[in-house]
Tab-separated table of C-alpha atoms (C1' of nucleotides) in Angstrom:
chain	number	residue	atom	x	y	z
A	1482	UNK	CA	-6.250	-6.577	12.476
A	1483	UNK	CA	-8.060	-6.608	15.842
A	1484	UNK	CA	-10.236	-3.683	14.974
A	1485	UNK	CA	-13.624	-4.921	14.074
A	1486	UNK	CA	-14.274	-8.335	12.835
A	1487	UNK	CA	-15.264	-8.112	9.193
A	1488	UNK	CA	-18.899	-9.086	8.855
A	1489	UNK	CA	-18.712	-10.484	5.379
A	1490	UNK	CA	-15.407	-11.911	4.185
A	1491	UNK	CA	-15.391	-11.116	0.548
A	1492	UNK	CA	-13.786	-13.241	-2.221
A	1493	UNK	CA	-11.296	-10.521	-2.945
A	1494	UNK	CA	-10.237	-10.493	0.746
A	1495	UNK	CA	-9.799	-14.271	0.518
A	1496	UNK	CA	-7.758	-14.018	-2.550
A	1497	UNK	CA	-5.694	-11.320	-0.928
A	1498	UNK	CA	-5.002	-13.444	2.235
A	1499	UNK	CA	-4.248	-16.590	0.152
A	1500	UNK	CA	-1.860	-14.928	-2.143
A	1501	UNK	CA	-0.208	-13.090	0.574
A	1502	UNK	CA	0.534	-16.118	2.682
A	1503	UNK	CA	1.557	-18.003	-0.406
A	1504	UNK	CA	4.125	-15.383	-1.175
A	1505	UNK	CA	5.261	-15.069	2.417
A	1506	UNK	CA	5.611	-18.812	2.817
A	1507	UNK	CA	7.508	-19.214	-0.364
A	1508	UNK	CA	4.807	-21.318	-2.186
A	1509	UNK	CA	5.106	-18.752	-4.914
A	1510	UNK	CA	8.863	-18.287	-5.497
A	1511	UNK	CA	10.246	-14.817	-6.113
A	1512	UNK	CA	10.842	-13.926	-9.701
A	1513	UNK	CA	8.236	-16.587	-10.620
A	1514	UNK	CA	6.155	-15.415	-13.512
A	1515	UNK	CA	2.545	-16.642	-12.964
A	1516	UNK	CA	-0.670	-16.423	-15.046
A	1517	UNK	CA	-4.014	-15.225	-13.742
A	1518	UNK	CA	-5.975	-18.426	-14.828
A	1519	UNK	CA	-3.317	-20.593	-13.161
A	1520	UNK	CA	-3.942	-18.680	-9.913
A	1521	UNK	CA	-7.710	-18.943	-10.265
A	1522	UNK	CA	-7.685	-22.658	-10.485
A	1523	UNK	CA	-5.213	-22.963	-7.713
A	1524	UNK	CA	-7.229	-20.944	-5.248
A	1525	UNK	CA	-10.761	-21.636	-6.601
A	1526	UNK	CA	-11.445	-18.059	-7.573
A	1527	UNK	CA	-12.630	-16.162	-10.547
A	1528	UNK	CA	-10.575	-13.500	-12.252
A	1529	UNK	CA	-12.551	-10.492	-10.906
A	1530	UNK	CA	-11.796	-10.673	-7.252
A	1531	UNK	CA	-8.348	-12.089	-8.131
A	1532	UNK	CA	-7.395	-8.981	-10.046
A	1533	UNK	CA	-8.547	-6.773	-7.239
A	1534	UNK	CA	-6.373	-8.722	-4.852
A	1535	UNK	CA	-3.444	-8.559	-7.336
A	1536	UNK	CA	-3.753	-4.742	-7.341
A	1537	UNK	CA	-3.626	-4.657	-3.601
A	1538	UNK	CA	-0.519	-6.814	-3.442
A	1539	UNK	CA	1.169	-4.773	-6.137
A	1540	UNK	CA	0.637	-1.517	-4.169
A	1541	UNK	CA	2.122	-3.252	-1.196
A	1542	UNK	CA	5.211	-4.158	-3.235
A	1543	UNK	CA	4.806	-7.903	-2.967
A	1544	UNK	CA	4.598	-8.402	-6.601
A	1545	UNK	CA	4.987	-6.420	-9.768
A	1546	UNK	CA	2.738	-6.234	-12.845
A	1547	UNK	CA	3.520	-5.324	-16.285
A	1548	UNK	CA	0.485	-4.575	-18.486
A	1549	UNK	CA	-0.373	-7.571	-20.714
A	1550	UNK	CA	2.696	-9.314	-19.614
A	1551	UNK	CA	1.593	-10.966	-16.349
A	1552	UNK	CA	2.489	-10.744	-12.709
A	1553	UNK	CA	5.602	-11.934	-10.985
A	1554	UNK	CA	6.471	-12.171	-7.351
A	1555	UNK	CA	8.883	-9.466	-6.349
A	1556	UNK	CA	12.441	-10.717	-5.932
A	1557	UNK	CA	14.489	-8.722	-3.388
A	1558	UNK	CA	18.239	-8.642	-3.404
A	1559	UNK	CA	20.476	-9.099	-0.347
A	1560	UNK	CA	21.099	-5.292	-0.359
A	1561	UNK	CA	17.415	-4.486	-0.299
A	1562	UNK	CA	16.890	-6.857	2.616
A	1563	UNK	CA	19.463	-4.798	4.532
A	1564	UNK	CA	17.847	-1.695	3.535
A	1565	UNK	CA	14.559	-3.018	4.940
A	1566	UNK	CA	16.272	-3.394	8.337
A	1567	UNK	CA	17.488	0.247	8.183
A	1568	UNK	CA	13.825	1.329	7.769
A	1569	UNK	CA	12.677	-0.884	10.536
A	1570	UNK	CA	15.463	0.566	12.811
A	1571	UNK	CA	14.148	4.158	12.669
A	1572	UNK	CA	10.366	3.233	12.467
A	1573	UNK	CA	10.354	0.679	15.397
A	1574	UNK	CA	12.423	2.908	17.378
A	1575	UNK	CA	9.738	5.628	17.033
A	1576	UNK	CA	7.061	2.890	17.761
A	1577	UNK	CA	8.942	1.911	20.960
A	1578	UNK	CA	9.185	5.504	22.134
A	1579	UNK	CA	5.451	6.124	21.463
A	1580	UNK	CA	4.627	2.800	23.072
A	1581	UNK	CA	6.455	3.807	26.186
A	1582	UNK	CA	4.369	6.967	26.461
A	1583	UNK	CA	1.030	5.443	25.583
A	1584	UNK	CA	0.687	1.754	26.240
A	1585	UNK	CA	-1.744	0.963	29.084
A	1586	UNK	CA	-0.576	-0.818	32.208
A	1587	UNK	CA	-2.480	-3.866	31.191
A	1588	UNK	CA	-0.902	-3.953	27.697
A	1589	UNK	CA	2.567	-3.878	29.381
A	1590	UNK	CA	1.603	-6.692	31.688
A	1591	UNK	CA	0.531	-8.706	28.593
A	1592	UNK	CA	3.726	-7.874	26.852
A	1593	UNK	CA	5.708	-9.210	29.744
A	1594	UNK	CA	3.546	-12.354	29.815
A	1595	UNK	CA	4.316	-13.046	26.191
A	1596	UNK	CA	8.012	-12.753	26.809
A	1597	UNK	CA	7.797	-15.407	29.458
A	1598	UNK	CA	5.873	-17.578	26.994
A	1599	UNK	CA	8.485	-17.005	24.423
A	1600	UNK	CA	11.227	-18.028	26.833
A	1601	UNK	CA	9.579	-21.302	27.606
A	1602	UNK	CA	9.005	-21.941	23.978
A	1603	UNK	CA	12.676	-21.434	23.226
A	1604	UNK	CA	13.759	-23.706	25.918
A	1605	UNK	CA	11.313	-26.424	25.020
A	1606	UNK	CA	12.000	-26.445	21.285
A	1607	UNK	CA	15.737	-25.894	21.213
A	1608	UNK	CA	16.816	-24.611	17.951
A	1609	UNK	CA	13.332	-24.669	16.386
A	1610	UNK	CA	13.808	-21.382	14.627
A	1611	UNK	CA	10.229	-21.244	13.643
A	1612	UNK	CA	8.900	-20.713	17.192
A	1613	UNK	CA	11.461	-18.040	17.883
A	1614	UNK	CA	10.530	-16.219	14.714
A	1615	UNK	CA	6.800	-16.269	15.705
A	1616	UNK	CA	7.537	-15.015	19.112
A	1617	UNK	CA	9.764	-12.273	17.773
A	1618	UNK	CA	6.803	-11.302	15.337
A	1619	UNK	CA	4.360	-11.284	18.171
A	1620	UNK	CA	6.656	-8.877	20.299
A	1621	UNK	CA	7.178	-6.359	17.504
A	1622	UNK	CA	3.473	-6.592	16.565
A	1623	UNK	CA	2.465	-5.619	20.056
A	1624	UNK	CA	4.732	-2.589	20.264
A	1625	UNK	CA	3.688	-1.447	16.850
A	1626	UNK	CA	-0.047	-1.362	17.896
A	1627	UNK	CA	0.891	-0.083	21.270
A	1628	UNK	CA	2.293	3.087	19.853
A	1629	UNK	CA	-1.272	4.286	19.129
A	1630	UNK	CA	0.087	5.657	15.914
A	1631	UNK	CA	-2.414	4.326	13.352
A	1632	UNK	CA	-0.337	5.030	10.227
A	1633	UNK	CA	2.844	3.806	11.741
A	1634	UNK	CA	1.315	0.554	12.786
A	1635	UNK	CA	-0.255	0.206	9.394
A	1636	UNK	CA	2.961	0.694	7.605
A	1637	UNK	CA	4.858	-1.727	9.920
A	1638	UNK	CA	2.196	-4.415	10.000
A	1639	UNK	CA	0.969	-4.134	6.550
A	1640	UNK	CA	4.101	-3.443	4.567
A	1641	UNK	CA	7.408	-4.161	6.225
A	1642	UNK	CA	6.753	-7.180	8.314
A	1643	UNK	CA	5.349	-9.219	5.486
A	1644	UNK	CA	8.486	-8.602	3.373
A	1645	UNK	CA	10.755	-9.463	6.375
A	1646	UNK	CA	8.719	-12.594	7.043
A	1647	UNK	CA	9.024	-13.478	3.507
A	1648	UNK	CA	12.807	-13.865	4.125
A	1649	UNK	CA	12.401	-15.429	7.442
A	1650	UNK	CA	10.538	-18.390	5.920
A	1651	UNK	CA	12.865	-18.625	3.050
A	1652	UNK	CA	16.066	-18.414	5.179
A	1653	UNK	CA	14.435	-20.199	8.061
A	1654	UNK	CA	17.290	-18.960	10.055
A	1655	UNK	CA	18.342	-15.301	10.386
A	1656	UNK	CA	17.400	-15.870	13.957
A	1657	UNK	CA	20.290	-17.899	15.336
A	1658	UNK	CA	20.494	-15.736	18.337
A	1659	UNK	CA	17.398	-16.648	20.309
A	1660	UNK	CA	18.619	-15.999	23.879
A	1661	UNK	CA	20.436	-12.815	23.096
A	1662	UNK	CA	17.379	-11.463	21.295
A	1663	UNK	CA	15.100	-12.330	24.215
A	1664	UNK	CA	17.351	-10.515	26.625
A	1665	UNK	CA	17.213	-7.406	24.371
A	1666	UNK	CA	13.383	-7.712	24.297
A	1667	UNK	CA	13.356	-7.724	28.111
A	1668	UNK	CA	15.241	-4.668	28.448
A	1669	UNK	CA	13.021	-2.900	25.842
A	1670	UNK	CA	9.934	-3.912	27.888
A	1671	UNK	CA	11.573	-2.619	31.079
A	1672	UNK	CA	12.141	0.722	29.438
A	1673	UNK	CA	8.567	0.797	28.404
A	1674	UNK	CA	7.347	-0.197	31.849
A	1675	UNK	CA	9.388	2.687	33.317
A	1676	UNK	CA	7.781	5.024	30.700
A	1677	UNK	CA	11.278	5.922	29.491
A	1678	UNK	CA	10.567	6.557	25.828
A	1679	UNK	CA	13.959	7.763	24.976
A	1680	UNK	CA	15.690	4.627	26.332
A	1681	UNK	CA	13.114	2.313	24.679
A	1682	UNK	CA	13.814	3.966	21.308
A	1683	UNK	CA	17.564	3.659	21.851
A	1684	UNK	CA	17.324	-0.015	22.885
A	1685	UNK	CA	14.926	-0.949	20.056
A	1686	UNK	CA	17.137	0.715	17.428
A	1687	UNK	CA	20.162	-1.169	18.751
A	1688	UNK	CA	18.139	-4.362	18.813
A	1689	UNK	CA	17.234	-4.156	15.146
A	1690	UNK	CA	20.667	-2.927	14.277
A	1691	UNK	CA	22.162	-6.107	15.847
A	1692	UNK	CA	19.741	-8.217	13.852
A	1693	UNK	CA	20.874	-6.379	10.731
A	1694	UNK	CA	24.506	-6.940	11.423
A	1695	UNK	CA	23.917	-10.610	12.096
A	1696	UNK	CA	22.305	-11.066	8.710
A	1697	UNK	CA	24.964	-9.004	6.988
A	1698	UNK	CA	27.560	-11.124	8.499
A	1699	UNK	CA	25.935	-14.358	7.406
A	1700	UNK	CA	25.594	-13.112	3.864
A	1701	UNK	CA	29.330	-12.175	3.822
A	1702	UNK	CA	30.174	-15.617	5.082
A	1703	UNK	CA	28.163	-17.008	2.298
A	1704	UNK	CA	25.767	-18.898	4.543
A	1705	UNK	CA	22.821	-16.969	3.225
A	1706	UNK	CA	22.585	-16.972	-0.591
A	1707	UNK	CA	19.753	-14.818	-1.797
B	309	UNK	CA	8.214	7.091	-10.784
B	310	UNK	CA	11.099	7.871	-13.000
B	311	UNK	CA	11.702	4.279	-13.660
B	312	UNK	CA	10.462	3.242	-17.093
B	313	UNK	CA	7.599	4.931	-18.698
B	314	UNK	CA	4.663	2.747	-18.724
B	315	UNK	CA	3.982	1.576	-22.238
B	316	UNK	CA	0.332	1.069	-22.051
B	317	UNK	CA	-1.626	3.181	-19.614
B	318	UNK	CA	-4.427	0.825	-18.366
B	319	UNK	CA	-7.811	2.109	-17.410
B	320	UNK	CA	-7.166	0.960	-13.830
B	321	UNK	CA	-4.176	3.098	-13.668
B	322	UNK	CA	-6.109	6.042	-15.097
B	323	UNK	CA	-8.835	5.452	-12.483
B	324	UNK	CA	-6.145	5.211	-9.755
B	325	UNK	CA	-4.587	8.505	-10.675
B	326	UNK	CA	-7.862	10.291	-11.181
B	327	UNK	CA	-9.115	9.187	-7.800
B	328	UNK	CA	-5.892	9.866	-6.063
B	329	UNK	CA	-5.601	13.384	-7.219
B	330	UNK	CA	-9.307	14.023	-6.564
B	331	UNK	CA	-8.821	12.955	-3.040
B	332	UNK	CA	-5.523	14.929	-2.645
B	333	UNK	CA	-7.107	18.050	-4.121
B	334	UNK	CA	-10.194	17.731	-1.964
B	335	UNK	CA	-12.595	17.268	-4.818
B	336	UNK	CA	-13.693	14.239	-2.755
B	337	UNK	CA	-14.213	15.534	0.775
B	338	UNK	CA	-13.013	13.294	3.641
B	339	UNK	CA	-15.828	11.317	5.176
B	340	UNK	CA	-17.839	11.654	2.069
B	341	UNK	CA	-19.569	8.421	1.255
B	342	UNK	CA	-19.712	7.840	-2.453
B	343	UNK	CA	-21.043	5.187	-4.699
B	344	UNK	CA	-19.282	3.181	-7.403
B	345	UNK	CA	-21.665	4.085	-10.235
B	346	UNK	CA	-21.386	7.670	-9.190
B	347	UNK	CA	-17.644	7.470	-9.588
B	348	UNK	CA	-17.892	5.713	-12.954
B	349	UNK	CA	-19.992	8.301	-14.461
B	350	UNK	CA	-17.873	11.012	-13.008
B	351	UNK	CA	-14.551	9.668	-14.446
B	352	UNK	CA	-15.969	7.876	-17.424
B	353	UNK	CA	-14.945	4.425	-16.272
B	354	UNK	CA	-16.576	0.983	-15.828
B	355	UNK	CA	-16.691	-0.702	-12.600
B	356	UNK	CA	-14.020	-3.287	-13.207
B	357	UNK	CA	-11.116	-1.066	-13.391
B	358	UNK	CA	-12.500	1.158	-10.778
B	359	UNK	CA	-12.806	-1.600	-8.249
B	360	UNK	CA	-9.314	-2.386	-8.868
B	361	UNK	CA	-8.215	1.178	-8.289
B	362	UNK	CA	-10.375	1.320	-5.135
B	363	UNK	CA	-8.588	-1.806	-3.804
B	364	UNK	CA	-5.157	-0.033	-4.370
B	365	UNK	CA	-6.273	3.142	-2.673
B	366	UNK	CA	-7.684	1.248	0.210
B	367	UNK	CA	-4.434	-0.505	0.850
B	368	UNK	CA	-2.656	2.801	0.720
B	369	UNK	CA	-4.951	4.111	3.399
B	370	UNK	CA	-6.593	6.866	1.397
B	371	UNK	CA	-9.960	5.447	1.709
B	372	UNK	CA	-11.920	2.833	3.627
B	373	UNK	CA	-14.240	0.372	2.211
B	374	UNK	CA	-17.084	-1.583	4.075
B	375	UNK	CA	-18.490	-4.567	2.165
B	376	UNK	CA	-21.817	-3.821	0.686
B	377	UNK	CA	-21.704	-0.381	2.370
B	378	UNK	CA	-19.709	1.661	-0.078
B	379	UNK	CA	-16.437	3.509	0.112
B	380	UNK	CA	-15.649	6.698	1.913
B	381	UNK	CA	-12.618	8.993	1.831
B	382	UNK	CA	-10.633	8.557	4.911
B	383	UNK	CA	-10.949	11.496	7.387
B	384	UNK	CA	-7.912	12.105	9.428
B	385	UNK	CA	-8.020	13.872	12.783
B	386	UNK	CA	-5.664	16.610	13.847
B	387	UNK	CA	-3.820	14.158	16.060
B	388	UNK	CA	-3.180	11.792	13.200
B	389	UNK	CA	-1.853	14.591	11.151
B	390	UNK	CA	0.717	15.206	13.850
B	391	UNK	CA	1.549	11.471	14.038
B	392	UNK	CA	2.209	11.619	10.289
B	393	UNK	CA	4.895	14.270	10.859
B	394	UNK	CA	6.452	12.053	13.641
B	395	UNK	CA	6.775	9.362	11.061
B	396	UNK	CA	8.203	11.720	8.428
B	397	UNK	CA	10.737	12.822	11.030
B	398	UNK	CA	12.454	9.526	11.387
B	399	UNK	CA	11.908	8.315	7.819
B	400	UNK	CA	13.177	11.405	6.141
B	401	UNK	CA	15.959	11.647	8.579
B	402	UNK	CA	17.116	8.295	7.365
B	403	UNK	CA	16.592	9.233	3.789
B	404	UNK	CA	18.749	12.371	4.217
B	405	UNK	CA	21.500	10.367	5.794
B	406	UNK	CA	21.573	7.705	3.087
B	407	UNK	CA	21.217	10.414	0.401
B	408	UNK	CA	24.382	12.019	1.825
B	409	UNK	CA	26.206	8.782	1.401
B	410	UNK	CA	24.838	7.811	-2.000
B	411	UNK	CA	23.709	10.731	-4.179
B	412	UNK	CA	25.869	11.447	-7.187
B	413	UNK	CA	27.573	14.696	-7.543
B	414	UNK	CA	25.301	15.488	-10.410
B	415	UNK	CA	22.230	14.905	-8.395
B	416	UNK	CA	23.543	17.197	-5.644
B	417	UNK	CA	24.088	19.914	-8.306
B	418	UNK	CA	20.591	19.527	-9.479
B	419	UNK	CA	19.351	19.672	-5.933
B	420	UNK	CA	21.089	22.971	-5.331
B	421	UNK	CA	19.735	24.290	-8.651
B	422	UNK	CA	16.199	23.551	-7.586
B	423	UNK	CA	16.738	25.392	-4.424
B	424	UNK	CA	17.706	28.443	-6.305
B	425	UNK	CA	14.596	28.103	-8.467
B	426	UNK	CA	12.489	27.854	-5.327
B	427	UNK	CA	14.027	30.963	-3.921
B	428	UNK	CA	13.148	32.892	-7.007
B	429	UNK	CA	9.648	31.528	-7.067
B	430	UNK	CA	8.985	32.567	-3.485
B	431	UNK	CA	10.292	36.096	-4.052
B	432	UNK	CA	8.224	36.453	-7.126
B	433	UNK	CA	4.940	35.046	-5.934
B	434	UNK	CA	4.972	36.601	-2.436
B	435	UNK	CA	2.853	34.610	-0.095
B	436	UNK	CA	1.601	32.337	-2.754
B	437	UNK	CA	1.620	29.243	-0.513
B	438	UNK	CA	0.975	26.995	-3.517
B	439	UNK	CA	4.403	27.489	-5.087
B	440	UNK	CA	6.153	27.135	-1.807
B	441	UNK	CA	4.381	23.854	-1.196
B	442	UNK	CA	5.305	22.422	-4.663
B	443	UNK	CA	8.834	23.573	-4.187
B	444	UNK	CA	8.954	21.841	-0.767
B	445	UNK	CA	7.481	18.606	-2.261
B	446	UNK	CA	10.102	18.692	-4.977
B	447	UNK	CA	12.939	19.004	-2.384
B	448	UNK	CA	11.831	16.155	-0.268
B	449	UNK	CA	10.962	14.042	-3.361
B	450	UNK	CA	14.575	14.210	-4.648
B	451	UNK	CA	16.038	13.348	-1.357
B	452	UNK	CA	13.808	10.375	-1.044
B	453	UNK	CA	14.849	8.965	-4.392
B	454	UNK	CA	18.473	10.047	-3.671
B	455	UNK	CA	18.550	7.610	-0.764
B	456	UNK	CA	18.802	4.754	-3.155
B	457	UNK	CA	16.650	2.874	-0.750
B	458	UNK	CA	13.823	1.502	-2.951
B	459	UNK	CA	11.441	0.604	-0.162
B	460	UNK	CA	12.048	3.806	1.741
B	461	UNK	CA	11.423	6.005	-1.391
B	462	UNK	CA	8.367	3.878	-2.181
B	463	UNK	CA	6.758	4.410	1.400
B	464	UNK	CA	7.545	8.082	1.400
B	465	UNK	CA	6.432	8.923	-2.096
B	466	UNK	CA	3.618	6.377	-2.331
B	467	UNK	CA	2.085	6.541	1.092
B	468	UNK	CA	2.978	9.565	3.279
B	469	UNK	CA	3.468	12.380	0.896
B	470	UNK	CA	-0.025	11.900	-0.590
B	471	UNK	CA	-1.547	12.148	2.858
B	472	UNK	CA	0.402	15.120	3.813
B	473	UNK	CA	-0.398	16.813	0.440
B	474	UNK	CA	-4.075	16.120	1.070
B	475	UNK	CA	-3.835	18.420	4.102
B	476	UNK	CA	-1.634	20.911	2.275
B	477	UNK	CA	-4.425	21.504	-0.283
B	478	UNK	CA	-7.115	21.581	2.277
B	479	UNK	CA	-5.408	23.959	4.624
B	480	UNK	CA	-3.658	25.785	1.852
B	481	UNK	CA	-1.338	27.091	4.456
B	482	UNK	CA	0.801	25.002	6.874
B	483	UNK	CA	3.679	26.549	5.078
B	484	UNK	CA	3.627	30.110	6.419
B	485	UNK	CA	7.341	30.063	6.942
B	486	UNK	CA	8.664	30.115	3.477
B	487	UNK	CA	12.137	31.781	4.001
B	488	UNK	CA	12.804	29.824	7.150
B	489	UNK	CA	12.149	26.534	5.468
B	490	UNK	CA	14.287	27.452	2.555
B	491	UNK	CA	17.229	28.254	4.779
B	492	UNK	CA	16.796	24.892	6.475
B	493	UNK	CA	16.718	23.273	3.249
B	494	UNK	CA	19.963	24.921	2.194
B	495	UNK	CA	21.766	23.724	5.283
B	496	UNK	CA	20.543	20.157	4.689
B	497	UNK	CA	21.921	20.269	1.181
B	498	UNK	CA	25.225	21.569	2.430
B	499	UNK	CA	25.516	18.735	4.714
B	500	UNK	CA	24.686	16.278	1.923
B	501	UNK	CA	27.249	17.849	-0.337
B	502	UNK	CA	29.886	17.496	2.397
B	503	UNK	CA	28.823	13.791	2.581
B	504	UNK	CA	28.076	14.314	6.284
B	505	UNK	CA	25.280	11.806	6.609
B	506	UNK	CA	24.929	12.255	10.433
B	507	UNK	CA	24.510	16.021	10.173
B	508	UNK	CA	22.057	15.714	7.253
B	509	UNK	CA	19.904	13.376	9.347
B	510	UNK	CA	19.975	15.604	12.277
B	511	UNK	CA	19.056	18.743	10.267
B	512	UNK	CA	16.327	17.000	8.337
B	513	UNK	CA	14.691	15.702	11.662
B	514	UNK	CA	14.849	19.206	13.156
B	515	UNK	CA	13.407	20.695	9.941
B	516	UNK	CA	10.427	18.384	9.986
B	517	UNK	CA	10.126	18.782	13.710
B	518	UNK	CA	9.859	22.461	13.264
B	519	UNK	CA	7.102	22.033	10.634
B	520	UNK	CA	5.175	19.784	13.027
B	521	UNK	CA	5.427	22.403	15.851
B	522	UNK	CA	4.326	25.086	13.415
B	523	UNK	CA	1.166	23.113	12.538
B	524	UNK	CA	0.542	22.120	16.231
B	525	UNK	CA	0.686	25.734	17.240
B	526	UNK	CA	-1.732	26.824	14.565
B	527	UNK	CA	-4.125	24.055	15.561
B	528	UNK	CA	-3.959	25.202	19.224
B	529	UNK	CA	-4.576	28.770	18.137
B	530	UNK	CA	-7.678	27.566	16.349
B	531	UNK	CA	-6.445	28.865	13.020
B	532	UNK	CA	-6.617	25.272	11.490
B	533	UNK	CA	-9.673	23.449	12.241
B	534	UNK	CA	-9.701	19.888	10.904
C	934	DC	C1'	-45.256	9.168	20.043
C	935	DT	C1'	-41.388	5.940	20.050
C	936	DA	C1'	-39.243	1.501	19.032
C	937	DG	C1'	-38.818	-2.552	16.638
C	938	DA	C1'	-39.576	-5.764	12.875
C	939	DG	C1'	-40.302	-6.786	8.257
C	940	DG	C1'	-40.073	-6.007	3.375
C	941	DT	C1'	-38.319	-3.320	-0.618
C	942	DT	C1'	-34.830	-1.122	-3.076
C	943	DA	C1'	-30.604	0.437	-4.332
C	944	DT	C1'	-25.801	-0.689	-4.121
C	945	DT	C1'	-22.096	-3.744	-3.919
C	946	DG	C1'	-19.967	-8.424	-5.067
C	947	DT	C1'	-19.447	-11.867	-8.663
C	948	DC	C1'	-19.336	-14.015	-12.933
C	949	DA	C1'	-18.466	-15.232	-17.772
C	950	DA	C1'	-17.894	-13.609	-22.514
C	951	DC	C1'	-15.500	-10.181	-25.672
C	952	DA	C1'	-11.557	-7.229	-27.235
C	953	DA	C1'	-6.888	-5.739	-27.163
C	954	DT	C1'	-2.133	-6.529	-26.404
C	955	DC	C1'	2.122	-8.862	-26.169
C	956	DC	C1'	5.187	-13.094	-26.696
C	957	DA	C1'	6.841	-16.811	-29.284
C	958	DT	C1'	7.494	-19.385	-33.126
C	959	DA	C1'	8.202	-19.983	-37.969
C	960	DG	C1'	9.597	-18.200	-42.378
C	961	DA	C1'	12.137	-15.234	-45.409
C	962	DC	C1'	15.876	-12.326	-46.501
C	963	DT	C1'	20.612	-10.638	-45.968
D	1061	DA	C1'	23.839	-19.227	-40.528
D	1062	DG	C1'	21.977	-15.280	-38.267
D	1063	DT	C1'	18.667	-11.760	-37.842
D	1064	DC	C1'	14.555	-9.370	-38.803
D	1065	DT	C1'	9.705	-9.676	-39.749
D	1066	DA	C1'	5.169	-11.331	-39.668
D	1067	DT	C1'	1.533	-14.199	-38.221
D	1068	DG	C1'	-0.718	-17.117	-34.738
D	1069	DG	C1'	-1.724	-18.148	-30.075
D	1070	DA	C1'	-2.188	-17.249	-25.470
D	1071	DT	C1'	-2.837	-13.962	-21.884
D	1072	DT	C1'	-4.366	-9.926	-20.000
D	1073	DG	C1'	-7.691	-5.929	-19.953
D	1074	DT	C1'	-12.481	-4.613	-20.232
D	1075	DT	C1'	-17.269	-4.824	-20.348
D	1076	DG	C1'	-22.003	-5.709	-19.118
D	1077	DA	C1'	-25.348	-8.643	-16.929
D	1078	DC	C1'	-26.557	-11.339	-12.771
D	1079	DA	C1'	-26.789	-12.512	-7.727
D	1080	DA	C1'	-26.219	-11.381	-2.923
D	1081	DT	C1'	-26.207	-8.245	0.811
D	1082	DA	C1'	-27.111	-4.335	3.764
D	1083	DA	C1'	-29.291	0.131	4.256
D	1084	DC	C1'	-33.619	2.464	4.328
D	1085	DC	C1'	-38.351	3.102	4.695
D	1086	DT	C1'	-42.870	1.736	6.276
D	1087	DC	C1'	-46.003	-0.324	9.248
D	1088	DT	C1'	-47.496	-2.069	13.470
D	1089	DA	C1'	-47.414	-2.643	18.349
D	1090	DG	C1'	-46.356	-1.064	22.999
DNA sequence: CTAGAGGTTATTGTCAACAATCCATAGACT
DNA sequence: AGTCTATGGATTGTTGACAATAACCTCTAG
């Protein structure tokens, strides 16, 4: 993302971004079957670039496409959401460990600074789940890139986070434990600052595990219907 | 992969498969800059479906595309290959654990049967690294799908394995320890058969870790130049 | 002789028309 | 009345031509 600014923003890139945010934000409901011409008029595109974008989105698993039958936004069950967190647990655990070994001192300082910002944001906008979610995303984003593991960052940022965020927007909650999460974040950063990769991995895994259990519980309570 | 056979095999799918195997087999060298018309004439395609396939391959990280500058096959450094194994370690560890919890008895029987087949193949074709590699791929493939974790299987089968196989073909070795690997495979399957997820995860992680160290050593010895 | 600027060319990005395929509706048969 | 079949319509897949952009080569100046 922060690699090199794309000189020319091609129409296909535009289509890709538009569709991706539309899916993530829920403007395109999951399971919704949608025509190509419909999408073209909606985003002011022609079918060429659109189809290219559709191909990319399909291979990222955000939508499915049956030949001659149209595209539909992927609809993920509650079970599959849980599975997503299981994957995050091991992958972000690895990211935290490698981040502890490889982040620069400056990156760690920045990470600490963002935590302070998040804390203020939470206090100011009490209960505004949106800010909490954004801060959470920022935190995990920095650790993923800090791992210096190109493919790992690519898989986390390009695949998993978008799917998770899709649910974040839809459920708007799933957070519900802002201060607790912040404390866990702090301890992870501490471990990274001390260059203790093993501990960072352990704490990160436990952090995501807790988030998973939180969601699981809410689903069982019937608060979250998916 | 074994979901539902695609009724109509679209040209874009064809292009995607052709290009993917070409990249994996090394017919398209990494770093090689290649034009679209060149590719069209090579695979008897038109540019429309080709571009769609290129988009898919780009988002899977097999090639990079600069606007107006053409596509080039991704060239991965030795370090990045090692990183790939680090990712495999945690992800396949998870896959093994979930496979132990969820595979049907029949799937486990099949898994055992394939191991026997592999053993015979190794004995027959002494040193033929190719067969060993194929058997190894089959083993990991089965466990990934056996995890019943859709996204996990998708990421392993759709992303990681293709990149690893790309190197397998190029180096043709990287195996070099056929019998040892087979023994490790057997122990993993035993753990799965006993429904011991924790042990299966541990053994799988150690298995991939050993493979990584094997490659790392060969790179240091200068046997593998990437 | 080297470095930079400008034009040319080839390659990529985009578009609109054509062909192939599936879905739905209507009709006929059991 | 229900179900199967066939035809029409709409939607997707494909194609080739057109426009825009960047790379390359040449020419000039220092």
